[in-house]
């Protein structure tokens, strides 16, 4: 079972972020200590990240489990076992041709030691990103997640992550949400603990007040769902003209309430990408 760990820089990071950013500091107070998943595996995590690409969490997990059982049996397969697996075995597990190519390329790099995880402790973040992205199917975002969750590097800011960008837009009232370039500039205030800031931005989606509302950073709360009130019925004993006028006003009221509900739903829809991101991170 995976367990959370508190990196040695956690206390310094929290103190720094609360000092330089009161809004993020409020999120930190609400979320609690910085504790991330322990991910000591290397090859395993990258294979899993490739398989999970562009798939919903449950479907990806099913394919991943089939892959492990078909190729490795009771244990996660070694690079050599993966390279020895036939196309038929990998296709039966549910892997596409592209993902078969990607995980074999990764296995080849690890097997011939052109990708050596033991060297990463002596490399900078940018050097590790360059090292990992030589492998087909591993992009910058996957390499950044590897830095944050496997190597516990403290100063990684995934500017292409929609969850982080949308959280910044929501918390700091920036509309539309910042672009990758804008987030990179905005995030300079969090250096040298941008990984920690990013983690708290992800966690900000989970802040719930006692009344079941999602908390805003200034203490205000927004209901996750809203049921428009039922329009009052038109009294029976009224003139025809008044009845028609009343019906017209009722329709206008319903229209206004429906528009408000649609606005709420549109706001909630913006967080869908963020929830998908968090689902991937939970599996990473």
mmCIF file with all atom_site columns, C-alpha atoms in Angstrom, residues 83-269:
data_model
loop_
_atom_site.group_PDB
_atom_site.id
_atom_site.type_symbol
_atom_site.label_atom_id
_atom_site.label_alt_id
_atom_site.label_comp_id
_atom_site.label_asym_id
_atom_site.label_entity_id
_atom_site.label_seq_id
_atom_site.pdbx_PDB_ins_code
_atom_site.Cartn_x
_atom_site.Cartn_y
_atom_site.Cartn_z
_atom_site.occupancy
_atom_site.B_iso_or_equiv
_atom_site.pdbx_formal_charge
_atom_site.auth_seq_id
_atom_site.auth_comp_id
_atom_site.auth_asym_id
_atom_site.auth_atom_id
_atom_site.pdbx_PDB_model_num
ATOM 1   C CA . UNK A 1 83  ? 10.852  -6.539  -24.800 1.00 0.00 ? 83  UNK A CA 1
ATOM 2   C CA . UNK A 1 84  ? 10.318  -10.291 -25.088 1.00 0.00 ? 84  UNK A CA 1
ATOM 3   C CA . UNK A 1 85  ? 6.510   -9.978  -25.075 1.00 0.00 ? 85  UNK A CA 1
ATOM 4   C CA . UNK A 1 86  ? 4.857   -10.464 -28.467 1.00 0.00 ? 86  UNK A CA 1
ATOM 5   C CA . UNK A 1 87  ? 2.553   -8.017  -30.216 1.00 0.00 ? 87  UNK A CA 1
ATOM 6   C CA . UNK A 1 88  ? -0.318  -10.458 -29.678 1.00 0.00 ? 88  UNK A CA 1
ATOM 7   C CA . UNK A 1 89  ? 0.175   -10.486 -25.904 1.00 0.00 ? 89  UNK A CA 1
ATOM 8   C CA . UNK A 1 90  ? 0.333   -6.698  -25.683 1.00 0.00 ? 90  UNK A CA 1
ATOM 9   C CA . UNK A 1 91  ? -2.662  -6.204  -27.973 1.00 0.00 ? 91  UNK A CA 1
ATOM 10  C CA . UNK A 1 92  ? -4.671  -8.708  -25.936 1.00 0.00 ? 92  UNK A CA 1
ATOM 11  C CA . UNK A 1 93  ? -3.988  -6.579  -22.860 1.00 0.00 ? 93  UNK A CA 1
ATOM 12  C CA . UNK A 1 94  ? -5.547  -3.623  -24.681 1.00 0.00 ? 94  UNK A CA 1
ATOM 13  C CA . UNK A 1 95  ? -2.484  -1.629  -25.736 1.00 0.00 ? 95  UNK A CA 1
ATOM 14  C CA . UNK A 1 96  ? -2.634  0.392   -28.924 1.00 0.00 ? 96  UNK A CA 1
ATOM 15  C CA . UNK A 1 97  ? 0.126   0.116   -31.519 1.00 0.00 ? 97  UNK A CA 1
ATOM 16  C CA . UNK A 1 98  ? 1.455   3.525   -30.480 1.00 0.00 ? 98  UNK A CA 1
ATOM 17  C CA . UNK A 1 99  ? 1.683   2.640   -26.803 1.00 0.00 ? 99  UNK A CA 1
ATOM 18  C CA . UNK A 1 100 ? 3.341   -0.666  -27.622 1.00 0.00 ? 100 UNK A CA 1
ATOM 19  C CA . UNK A 1 101 ? 5.988   1.322   -29.482 1.00 0.00 ? 101 UNK A CA 1
ATOM 20  C CA . UNK A 1 102 ? 6.395   3.782   -26.610 1.00 0.00 ? 102 UNK A CA 1
ATOM 21  C CA . UNK A 1 103 ? 6.822   1.267   -23.778 1.00 0.00 ? 103 UNK A CA 1
ATOM 22  C CA . UNK A 1 104 ? 9.218   -0.818  -25.878 1.00 0.00 ? 104 UNK A CA 1
ATOM 23  C CA . UNK A 1 105 ? 11.294  2.274   -26.584 1.00 0.00 ? 105 UNK A CA 1
ATOM 24  C CA . UNK A 1 106 ? 11.379  2.999   -22.855 1.00 0.00 ? 106 UNK A CA 1
ATOM 25  C CA . UNK A 1 107 ? 12.316  -0.620  -22.068 1.00 0.00 ? 107 UNK A CA 1
ATOM 26  C CA . UNK A 1 108 ? 15.098  -0.499  -24.666 1.00 0.00 ? 108 UNK A CA 1
ATOM 27  C CA . UNK A 1 109 ? 16.575  2.689   -23.167 1.00 0.00 ? 109 UNK A CA 1
ATOM 28  C CA . UNK A 1 110 ? 16.491  1.215   -19.654 1.00 0.00 ? 110 UNK A CA 1
ATOM 29  C CA . UNK A 1 111 ? 17.750  -2.207  -20.743 1.00 0.00 ? 111 UNK A CA 1
ATOM 30  C CA . UNK A 1 112 ? 20.806  -0.852  -22.547 1.00 0.00 ? 112 UNK A CA 1
ATOM 31  C CA . UNK A 1 113 ? 21.328  1.805   -19.822 1.00 0.00 ? 113 UNK A CA 1
ATOM 32  C CA . UNK A 1 114 ? 21.056  4.803   -22.106 1.00 0.00 ? 114 UNK A CA 1
ATOM 33  C CA . UNK A 1 115 ? 18.422  5.817   -19.562 1.00 0.00 ? 115 UNK A CA 1
ATOM 34  C CA . UNK A 1 116 ? 19.984  5.249   -16.151 1.00 0.00 ? 116 UNK A CA 1
ATOM 35  C CA . UNK A 1 117 ? 17.813  6.243   -13.205 1.00 0.00 ? 117 UNK A CA 1
ATOM 36  C CA . UNK A 1 118 ? 20.766  6.078   -10.814 1.00 0.00 ? 118 UNK A CA 1
ATOM 37  C CA . UNK A 1 119 ? 22.292  9.129   -12.512 1.00 0.00 ? 119 UNK A CA 1
ATOM 38  C CA . UNK A 1 120 ? 19.313  11.364  -11.777 1.00 0.00 ? 120 UNK A CA 1
ATOM 39  C CA . UNK A 1 121 ? 20.473  12.207  -8.254  1.00 0.00 ? 121 UNK A CA 1
ATOM 40  C CA . UNK A 1 122 ? 23.414  14.043  -9.810  1.00 0.00 ? 122 UNK A CA 1
ATOM 41  C CA . UNK A 1 123 ? 21.384  15.823  -12.506 1.00 0.00 ? 123 UNK A CA 1
ATOM 42  C CA . UNK A 1 124 ? 19.416  19.076  -12.536 1.00 0.00 ? 124 UNK A CA 1
ATOM 43  C CA . UNK A 1 125 ? 15.684  19.150  -13.176 1.00 0.00 ? 125 UNK A CA 1
ATOM 44  C CA . UNK A 1 126 ? 16.169  20.357  -16.748 1.00 0.00 ? 126 UNK A CA 1
ATOM 45  C CA . UNK A 1 127 ? 18.766  17.664  -17.418 1.00 0.00 ? 127 UNK A CA 1
ATOM 46  C CA . UNK A 1 128 ? 16.377  14.975  -16.174 1.00 0.00 ? 128 UNK A CA 1
ATOM 47  C CA . UNK A 1 129 ? 13.546  16.338  -18.326 1.00 0.00 ? 129 UNK A CA 1
ATOM 48  C CA . UNK A 1 130 ? 15.830  16.256  -21.365 1.00 0.00 ? 130 UNK A CA 1
ATOM 49  C CA . UNK A 1 131 ? 16.937  12.725  -20.441 1.00 0.00 ? 131 UNK A CA 1
ATOM 50  C CA . UNK A 1 132 ? 13.377  11.394  -20.117 1.00 0.00 ? 132 UNK A CA 1
ATOM 51  C CA . UNK A 1 133 ? 11.867  13.127  -23.135 1.00 0.00 ? 133 UNK A CA 1
ATOM 52  C CA . UNK A 1 134 ? 14.304  11.340  -25.438 1.00 0.00 ? 134 UNK A CA 1
ATOM 53  C CA . UNK A 1 135 ? 11.979  8.371   -25.000 1.00 0.00 ? 135 UNK A CA 1
ATOM 54  C CA . UNK A 1 136 ? 9.035   8.190   -27.361 1.00 0.00 ? 136 UNK A CA 1
ATOM 55  C CA . UNK A 1 137 ? 5.744   8.878   -25.639 1.00 0.00 ? 137 UNK A CA 1
ATOM 56  C CA . UNK A 1 138 ? 7.255   10.795  -22.712 1.00 0.00 ? 138 UNK A CA 1
ATOM 57  C CA . UNK A 1 139 ? 6.570   14.518  -22.901 1.00 0.00 ? 139 UNK A CA 1
ATOM 58  C CA . UNK A 1 140 ? 7.507   17.363  -20.615 1.00 0.00 ? 140 UNK A CA 1
ATOM 59  C CA . UNK A 1 141 ? 4.410   17.026  -18.395 1.00 0.00 ? 141 UNK A CA 1
ATOM 60  C CA . UNK A 1 142 ? 5.125   13.333  -17.706 1.00 0.00 ? 142 UNK A CA 1
ATOM 61  C CA . UNK A 1 143 ? 8.743   14.178  -16.914 1.00 0.00 ? 143 UNK A CA 1
ATOM 62  C CA . UNK A 1 144 ? 7.608   16.934  -14.526 1.00 0.00 ? 144 UNK A CA 1
ATOM 63  C CA . UNK A 1 145 ? 5.273   14.554  -12.704 1.00 0.00 ? 145 UNK A CA 1
ATOM 64  C CA . UNK A 1 146 ? 8.196   12.128  -12.395 1.00 0.00 ? 146 UNK A CA 1
ATOM 65  C CA . UNK A 1 147 ? 10.330  14.888  -10.869 1.00 0.00 ? 147 UNK A CA 1
ATOM 66  C CA . UNK A 1 148 ? 7.627   15.861  -8.395  1.00 0.00 ? 148 UNK A CA 1
ATOM 67  C CA . UNK A 1 149 ? 6.225   12.522  -7.279  1.00 0.00 ? 149 UNK A CA 1
ATOM 68  C CA . UNK A 1 150 ? 9.095   10.063  -7.817  1.00 0.00 ? 150 UNK A CA 1
ATOM 69  C CA . UNK A 1 151 ? 12.136  12.216  -7.141  1.00 0.00 ? 151 UNK A CA 1
ATOM 70  C CA . UNK A 1 152 ? 10.423  14.736  -4.810  1.00 0.00 ? 152 UNK A CA 1
ATOM 71  C CA . UNK A 1 153 ? 12.122  17.703  -6.457  1.00 0.00 ? 153 UNK A CA 1
ATOM 72  C CA . UNK A 1 154 ? 10.886  20.886  -4.711  1.00 0.00 ? 154 UNK A CA 1
ATOM 73  C CA . UNK A 1 155 ? 10.850  23.478  -7.497  1.00 0.00 ? 155 UNK A CA 1
ATOM 74  C CA . UNK A 1 156 ? 8.861   22.147  -10.467 1.00 0.00 ? 156 UNK A CA 1
ATOM 75  C CA . UNK A 1 157 ? 6.025   24.222  -11.950 1.00 0.00 ? 157 UNK A CA 1
ATOM 76  C CA . UNK A 1 158 ? 3.977   22.288  -14.557 1.00 0.00 ? 158 UNK A CA 1
ATOM 77  C CA . UNK A 1 159 ? 2.744   25.296  -16.534 1.00 0.00 ? 159 UNK A CA 1
ATOM 78  C CA . UNK A 1 160 ? 0.930   23.103  -19.085 1.00 0.00 ? 160 UNK A CA 1
ATOM 79  C CA . UNK A 1 161 ? -1.205  21.472  -16.401 1.00 0.00 ? 161 UNK A CA 1
ATOM 80  C CA . UNK A 1 162 ? -4.816  22.649  -16.758 1.00 0.00 ? 162 UNK A CA 1
ATOM 81  C CA . UNK A 1 163 ? -5.572  21.847  -13.133 1.00 0.00 ? 163 UNK A CA 1
ATOM 82  C CA . UNK A 1 164 ? -2.878  24.224  -11.894 1.00 0.00 ? 164 UNK A CA 1
ATOM 83  C CA . UNK A 1 165 ? -3.807  26.963  -14.352 1.00 0.00 ? 165 UNK A CA 1
ATOM 84  C CA . UNK A 1 166 ? -7.525  26.776  -13.573 1.00 0.00 ? 166 UNK A CA 1
ATOM 85  C CA . UNK A 1 167 ? -6.827  26.787  -9.835  1.00 0.00 ? 167 UNK A CA 1
ATOM 86  C CA . UNK A 1 168 ? -4.780  29.974  -10.193 1.00 0.00 ? 168 UNK A CA 1
ATOM 87  C CA . UNK A 1 169 ? -7.555  31.574  -12.247 1.00 0.00 ? 169 UNK A CA 1
ATOM 88  C CA . UNK A 1 170 ? -10.165 30.662  -9.628  1.00 0.00 ? 170 UNK A CA 1
ATOM 89  C CA . UNK A 1 171 ? -8.191  31.546  -6.501  1.00 0.00 ? 171 UNK A CA 1
ATOM 90  C CA . UNK A 1 172 ? -6.708  34.804  -7.765  1.00 0.00 ? 172 UNK A CA 1
ATOM 91  C CA . UNK A 1 173 ? -9.782  35.830  -9.788  1.00 0.00 ? 173 UNK A CA 1
ATOM 92  C CA . UNK A 1 174 ? -7.925  35.813  -13.117 1.00 0.00 ? 174 UNK A CA 1
ATOM 93  C CA . UNK A 1 175 ? -10.278 35.338  -16.070 1.00 0.00 ? 175 UNK A CA 1
ATOM 94  C CA . UNK A 1 176 ? -9.616  33.655  -18.364 1.00 0.00 ? 176 UNK A CA 1
ATOM 95  C CA . UNK A 1 177 ? -7.181  31.349  -16.577 1.00 0.00 ? 177 UNK A CA 1
ATOM 96  C CA . UNK A 1 178 ? -3.519  32.235  -17.192 1.00 0.00 ? 178 UNK A CA 1
ATOM 97  C CA . UNK A 1 179 ? -1.662  30.825  -20.163 1.00 0.00 ? 179 UNK A CA 1
ATOM 98  C CA . UNK A 1 180 ? 1.441   28.700  -19.677 1.00 0.00 ? 180 UNK A CA 1
ATOM 99  C CA . UNK A 1 181 ? 3.646   31.767  -20.218 1.00 0.00 ? 181 UNK A CA 1
ATOM 100 C CA . UNK A 1 182 ? 1.627   33.871  -17.781 1.00 0.00 ? 182 UNK A CA 1
ATOM 101 C CA . UNK A 1 183 ? 1.671   31.122  -15.161 1.00 0.00 ? 183 UNK A CA 1
ATOM 102 C CA . UNK A 1 184 ? 5.440   30.788  -15.479 1.00 0.00 ? 184 UNK A CA 1
ATOM 103 C CA . UNK A 1 185 ? 5.821   34.509  -14.690 1.00 0.00 ? 185 UNK A CA 1
ATOM 104 C CA . UNK A 1 186 ? 3.158   34.425  -11.977 1.00 0.00 ? 186 UNK A CA 1
ATOM 105 C CA . UNK A 1 187 ? 4.784   31.444  -10.282 1.00 0.00 ? 187 UNK A CA 1
ATOM 106 C CA . UNK A 1 188 ? 8.137   33.157  -9.776  1.00 0.00 ? 188 UNK A CA 1
ATOM 107 C CA . UNK A 1 189 ? 6.842   34.309  -6.372  1.00 0.00 ? 189 UNK A CA 1
ATOM 108 C CA . UNK A 1 190 ? 6.776   30.669  -5.194  1.00 0.00 ? 190 UNK A CA 1
ATOM 109 C CA . UNK A 1 191 ? 10.363  29.830  -6.131  1.00 0.00 ? 191 UNK A CA 1
ATOM 110 C CA . UNK A 1 192 ? 12.216  27.724  -4.895  1.00 0.00 ? 192 UNK A CA 1
ATOM 111 C CA . UNK A 1 193 ? 9.180   25.657  -3.797  1.00 0.00 ? 193 UNK A CA 1
ATOM 112 C CA . UNK A 1 194 ? 6.972   25.659  -6.884  1.00 0.00 ? 194 UNK A CA 1
ATOM 113 C CA . UNK A 1 195 ? 6.307   21.913  -6.607  1.00 0.00 ? 195 UNK A CA 1
ATOM 114 C CA . UNK A 1 196 ? 4.757   22.506  -3.198  1.00 0.00 ? 196 UNK A CA 1
ATOM 115 C CA . UNK A 1 197 ? 2.727   25.445  -4.504  1.00 0.00 ? 197 UNK A CA 1
ATOM 116 C CA . UNK A 1 198 ? 1.446   23.288  -7.378  1.00 0.00 ? 198 UNK A CA 1
ATOM 117 C CA . UNK A 1 199 ? 0.446   20.514  -4.983  1.00 0.00 ? 199 UNK A CA 1
ATOM 118 C CA . UNK A 1 200 ? -1.578  22.942  -2.862  1.00 0.00 ? 200 UNK A CA 1
ATOM 119 C CA . UNK A 1 201 ? -3.220  24.351  -5.988  1.00 0.00 ? 201 UNK A CA 1
ATOM 120 C CA . UNK A 1 202 ? -4.368  20.834  -6.900  1.00 0.00 ? 202 UNK A CA 1
ATOM 121 C CA . UNK A 1 203 ? -5.564  20.269  -3.341  1.00 0.00 ? 203 UNK A CA 1
ATOM 122 C CA . UNK A 1 204 ? -7.545  23.524  -3.371  1.00 0.00 ? 204 UNK A CA 1
ATOM 123 C CA . UNK A 1 205 ? -10.265 21.746  -5.367  1.00 0.00 ? 205 UNK A CA 1
ATOM 124 C CA . UNK A 1 206 ? -10.925 19.530  -2.343  1.00 0.00 ? 206 UNK A CA 1
ATOM 125 C CA . UNK A 1 207 ? -11.546 22.281  0.208   1.00 0.00 ? 207 UNK A CA 1
ATOM 126 C CA . UNK A 1 208 ? -15.086 21.816  1.550   1.00 0.00 ? 208 UNK A CA 1
ATOM 127 C CA . UNK A 1 209 ? -16.801 23.903  4.228   1.00 0.00 ? 209 UNK A CA 1
ATOM 128 C CA . UNK A 1 210 ? -19.102 22.296  6.847   1.00 0.00 ? 210 UNK A CA 1
ATOM 129 C CA . UNK A 1 211 ? -22.210 23.252  4.848   1.00 0.00 ? 211 UNK A CA 1
ATOM 130 C CA . UNK A 1 212 ? -20.980 21.293  1.819   1.00 0.00 ? 212 UNK A CA 1
ATOM 131 C CA . UNK A 1 213 ? -19.825 24.285  -0.210  1.00 0.00 ? 213 UNK A CA 1
ATOM 132 C CA . UNK A 1 214 ? -16.529 24.684  -2.031  1.00 0.00 ? 214 UNK A CA 1
ATOM 133 C CA . UNK A 1 215 ? -14.544 27.309  -0.164  1.00 0.00 ? 215 UNK A CA 1
ATOM 134 C CA . UNK A 1 216 ? -13.069 30.343  -1.896  1.00 0.00 ? 216 UNK A CA 1
ATOM 135 C CA . UNK A 1 217 ? -9.688  31.679  -0.679  1.00 0.00 ? 217 UNK A CA 1
ATOM 136 C CA . UNK A 1 218 ? -11.235 34.779  0.899   1.00 0.00 ? 218 UNK A CA 1
ATOM 137 C CA . UNK A 1 219 ? -13.530 32.675  3.067   1.00 0.00 ? 219 UNK A CA 1
ATOM 138 C CA . UNK A 1 220 ? -16.568 33.034  0.835   1.00 0.00 ? 220 UNK A CA 1
ATOM 139 C CA . UNK A 1 221 ? -18.330 29.868  -0.256  1.00 0.00 ? 221 UNK A CA 1
ATOM 140 C CA . UNK A 1 222 ? -20.016 28.810  -3.452  1.00 0.00 ? 222 UNK A CA 1
ATOM 141 C CA . UNK A 1 223 ? -22.577 26.034  -3.517  1.00 0.00 ? 223 UNK A CA 1
ATOM 142 C CA . UNK A 1 224 ? -21.602 23.152  -5.758  1.00 0.00 ? 224 UNK A CA 1
ATOM 143 C CA . UNK A 1 225 ? -25.205 22.716  -6.905  1.00 0.00 ? 225 UNK A CA 1
ATOM 144 C CA . UNK A 1 226 ? -28.195 25.030  -6.905  1.00 0.00 ? 226 UNK A CA 1
ATOM 145 C CA . UNK A 1 227 ? -31.868 24.147  -7.420  1.00 0.00 ? 227 UNK A CA 1
ATOM 146 C CA . UNK A 1 228 ? -33.875 27.013  -8.911  1.00 0.00 ? 228 UNK A CA 1
ATOM 147 C CA . UNK A 1 229 ? -37.006 27.743  -6.875  1.00 0.00 ? 229 UNK A CA 1
ATOM 148 C CA . UNK A 1 230 ? -40.325 26.573  -8.317  1.00 0.00 ? 230 UNK A CA 1
ATOM 149 C CA . UNK A 1 231 ? -42.304 29.522  -9.781  1.00 0.00 ? 231 UNK A CA 1
ATOM 150 C CA . UNK A 1 232 ? -45.411 30.373  -7.813  1.00 0.00 ? 232 UNK A CA 1
ATOM 151 C CA . UNK A 1 233 ? -48.634 29.103  -9.445  1.00 0.00 ? 233 UNK A CA 1
ATOM 152 C CA . UNK A 1 234 ? -50.973 31.657  -10.979 1.00 0.00 ? 234 UNK A CA 1
ATOM 153 C CA . UNK A 1 235 ? -54.185 32.078  -8.936  1.00 0.00 ? 235 UNK A CA 1
ATOM 154 C CA . UNK A 1 236 ? -57.243 30.666  -10.643 1.00 0.00 ? 236 UNK A CA 1
ATOM 155 C CA . UNK A 1 237 ? -59.589 33.608  -9.958  1.00 0.00 ? 237 UNK A CA 1
ATOM 156 C CA . UNK A 1 238 ? -57.902 36.296  -12.010 1.00 0.00 ? 238 UNK A CA 1
ATOM 157 C CA . UNK A 1 239 ? -58.770 37.971  -15.241 1.00 0.00 ? 239 UNK A CA 1
ATOM 158 C CA . UNK A 1 240 ? -57.511 36.521  -18.498 1.00 0.00 ? 240 UNK A CA 1
ATOM 159 C CA . UNK A 1 241 ? -55.212 39.507  -19.076 1.00 0.00 ? 241 UNK A CA 1
ATOM 160 C CA . UNK A 1 242 ? -53.675 39.235  -15.638 1.00 0.00 ? 242 UNK A CA 1
ATOM 161 C CA . UNK A 1 243 ? -53.238 35.497  -16.057 1.00 0.00 ? 243 UNK A CA 1
ATOM 162 C CA . UNK A 1 244 ? -51.375 35.973  -19.341 1.00 0.00 ? 244 UNK A CA 1
ATOM 163 C CA . UNK A 1 245 ? -49.204 38.673  -17.805 1.00 0.00 ? 245 UNK A CA 1
ATOM 164 C CA . UNK A 1 246 ? -48.496 36.433  -14.836 1.00 0.00 ? 246 UNK A CA 1
ATOM 165 C CA . UNK A 1 247 ? -47.526 33.548  -17.094 1.00 0.00 ? 247 UNK A CA 1
ATOM 166 C CA . UNK A 1 248 ? -45.199 35.832  -19.061 1.00 0.00 ? 248 UNK A CA 1
ATOM 167 C CA . UNK A 1 249 ? -43.489 37.039  -15.879 1.00 0.00 ? 249 UNK A CA 1
ATOM 168 C CA . UNK A 1 250 ? -43.193 33.462  -14.646 1.00 0.00 ? 250 UNK A CA 1
ATOM 169 C CA . UNK A 1 251 ? -41.520 32.420  -17.893 1.00 0.00 ? 251 UNK A CA 1
ATOM 170 C CA . UNK A 1 252 ? -39.120 35.339  -17.574 1.00 0.00 ? 252 UNK A CA 1
ATOM 171 C CA . UNK A 1 253 ? -38.325 34.288  -14.004 1.00 0.00 ? 253 UNK A CA 1
ATOM 172 C CA . UNK A 1 254 ? -37.692 30.700  -15.084 1.00 0.00 ? 254 UNK A CA 1
ATOM 173 C CA . UNK A 1 255 ? -35.507 31.954  -17.931 1.00 0.00 ? 255 UNK A CA 1
ATOM 174 C CA . UNK A 1 256 ? -33.430 34.062  -15.551 1.00 0.00 ? 256 UNK A CA 1
ATOM 175 C CA . UNK A 1 257 ? -33.069 31.207  -13.040 1.00 0.00 ? 257 UNK A CA 1
ATOM 176 C CA . UNK A 1 258 ? -32.207 28.760  -15.805 1.00 0.00 ? 258 UNK A CA 1
ATOM 177 C CA . UNK A 1 259 ? -29.558 31.144  -17.108 1.00 0.00 ? 259 UNK A CA 1
ATOM 178 C CA . UNK A 1 260 ? -28.053 31.368  -13.630 1.00 0.00 ? 260 UNK A CA 1
ATOM 179 C CA . UNK A 1 261 ? -28.050 27.593  -13.357 1.00 0.00 ? 261 UNK A CA 1
ATOM 180 C CA . UNK A 1 262 ? -26.339 27.286  -16.747 1.00 0.00 ? 262 UNK A CA 1
ATOM 181 C CA . UNK A 1 263 ? -23.693 29.772  -15.593 1.00 0.00 ? 263 UNK A CA 1
ATOM 182 C CA . UNK A 1 264 ? -23.069 27.631  -12.518 1.00 0.00 ? 264 UNK A CA 1
ATOM 183 C CA . UNK A 1 265 ? -22.822 24.482  -14.637 1.00 0.00 ? 265 UNK A CA 1
ATOM 184 C CA . UNK A 1 266 ? -20.406 26.178  -17.061 1.00 0.00 ? 266 UNK A CA 1
ATOM 185 C CA . UNK A 1 267 ? -18.201 27.169  -14.123 1.00 0.00 ? 267 UNK A CA 1
ATOM 186 C CA . UNK A 1 268 ? -18.240 23.605  -12.857 1.00 0.00 ? 268 UNK A CA 1
ATOM 187 C CA . UNK A 1 269 ? -17.379 22.315  -16.330 1.00 0.00 ? 269 UNK A CA 1
#
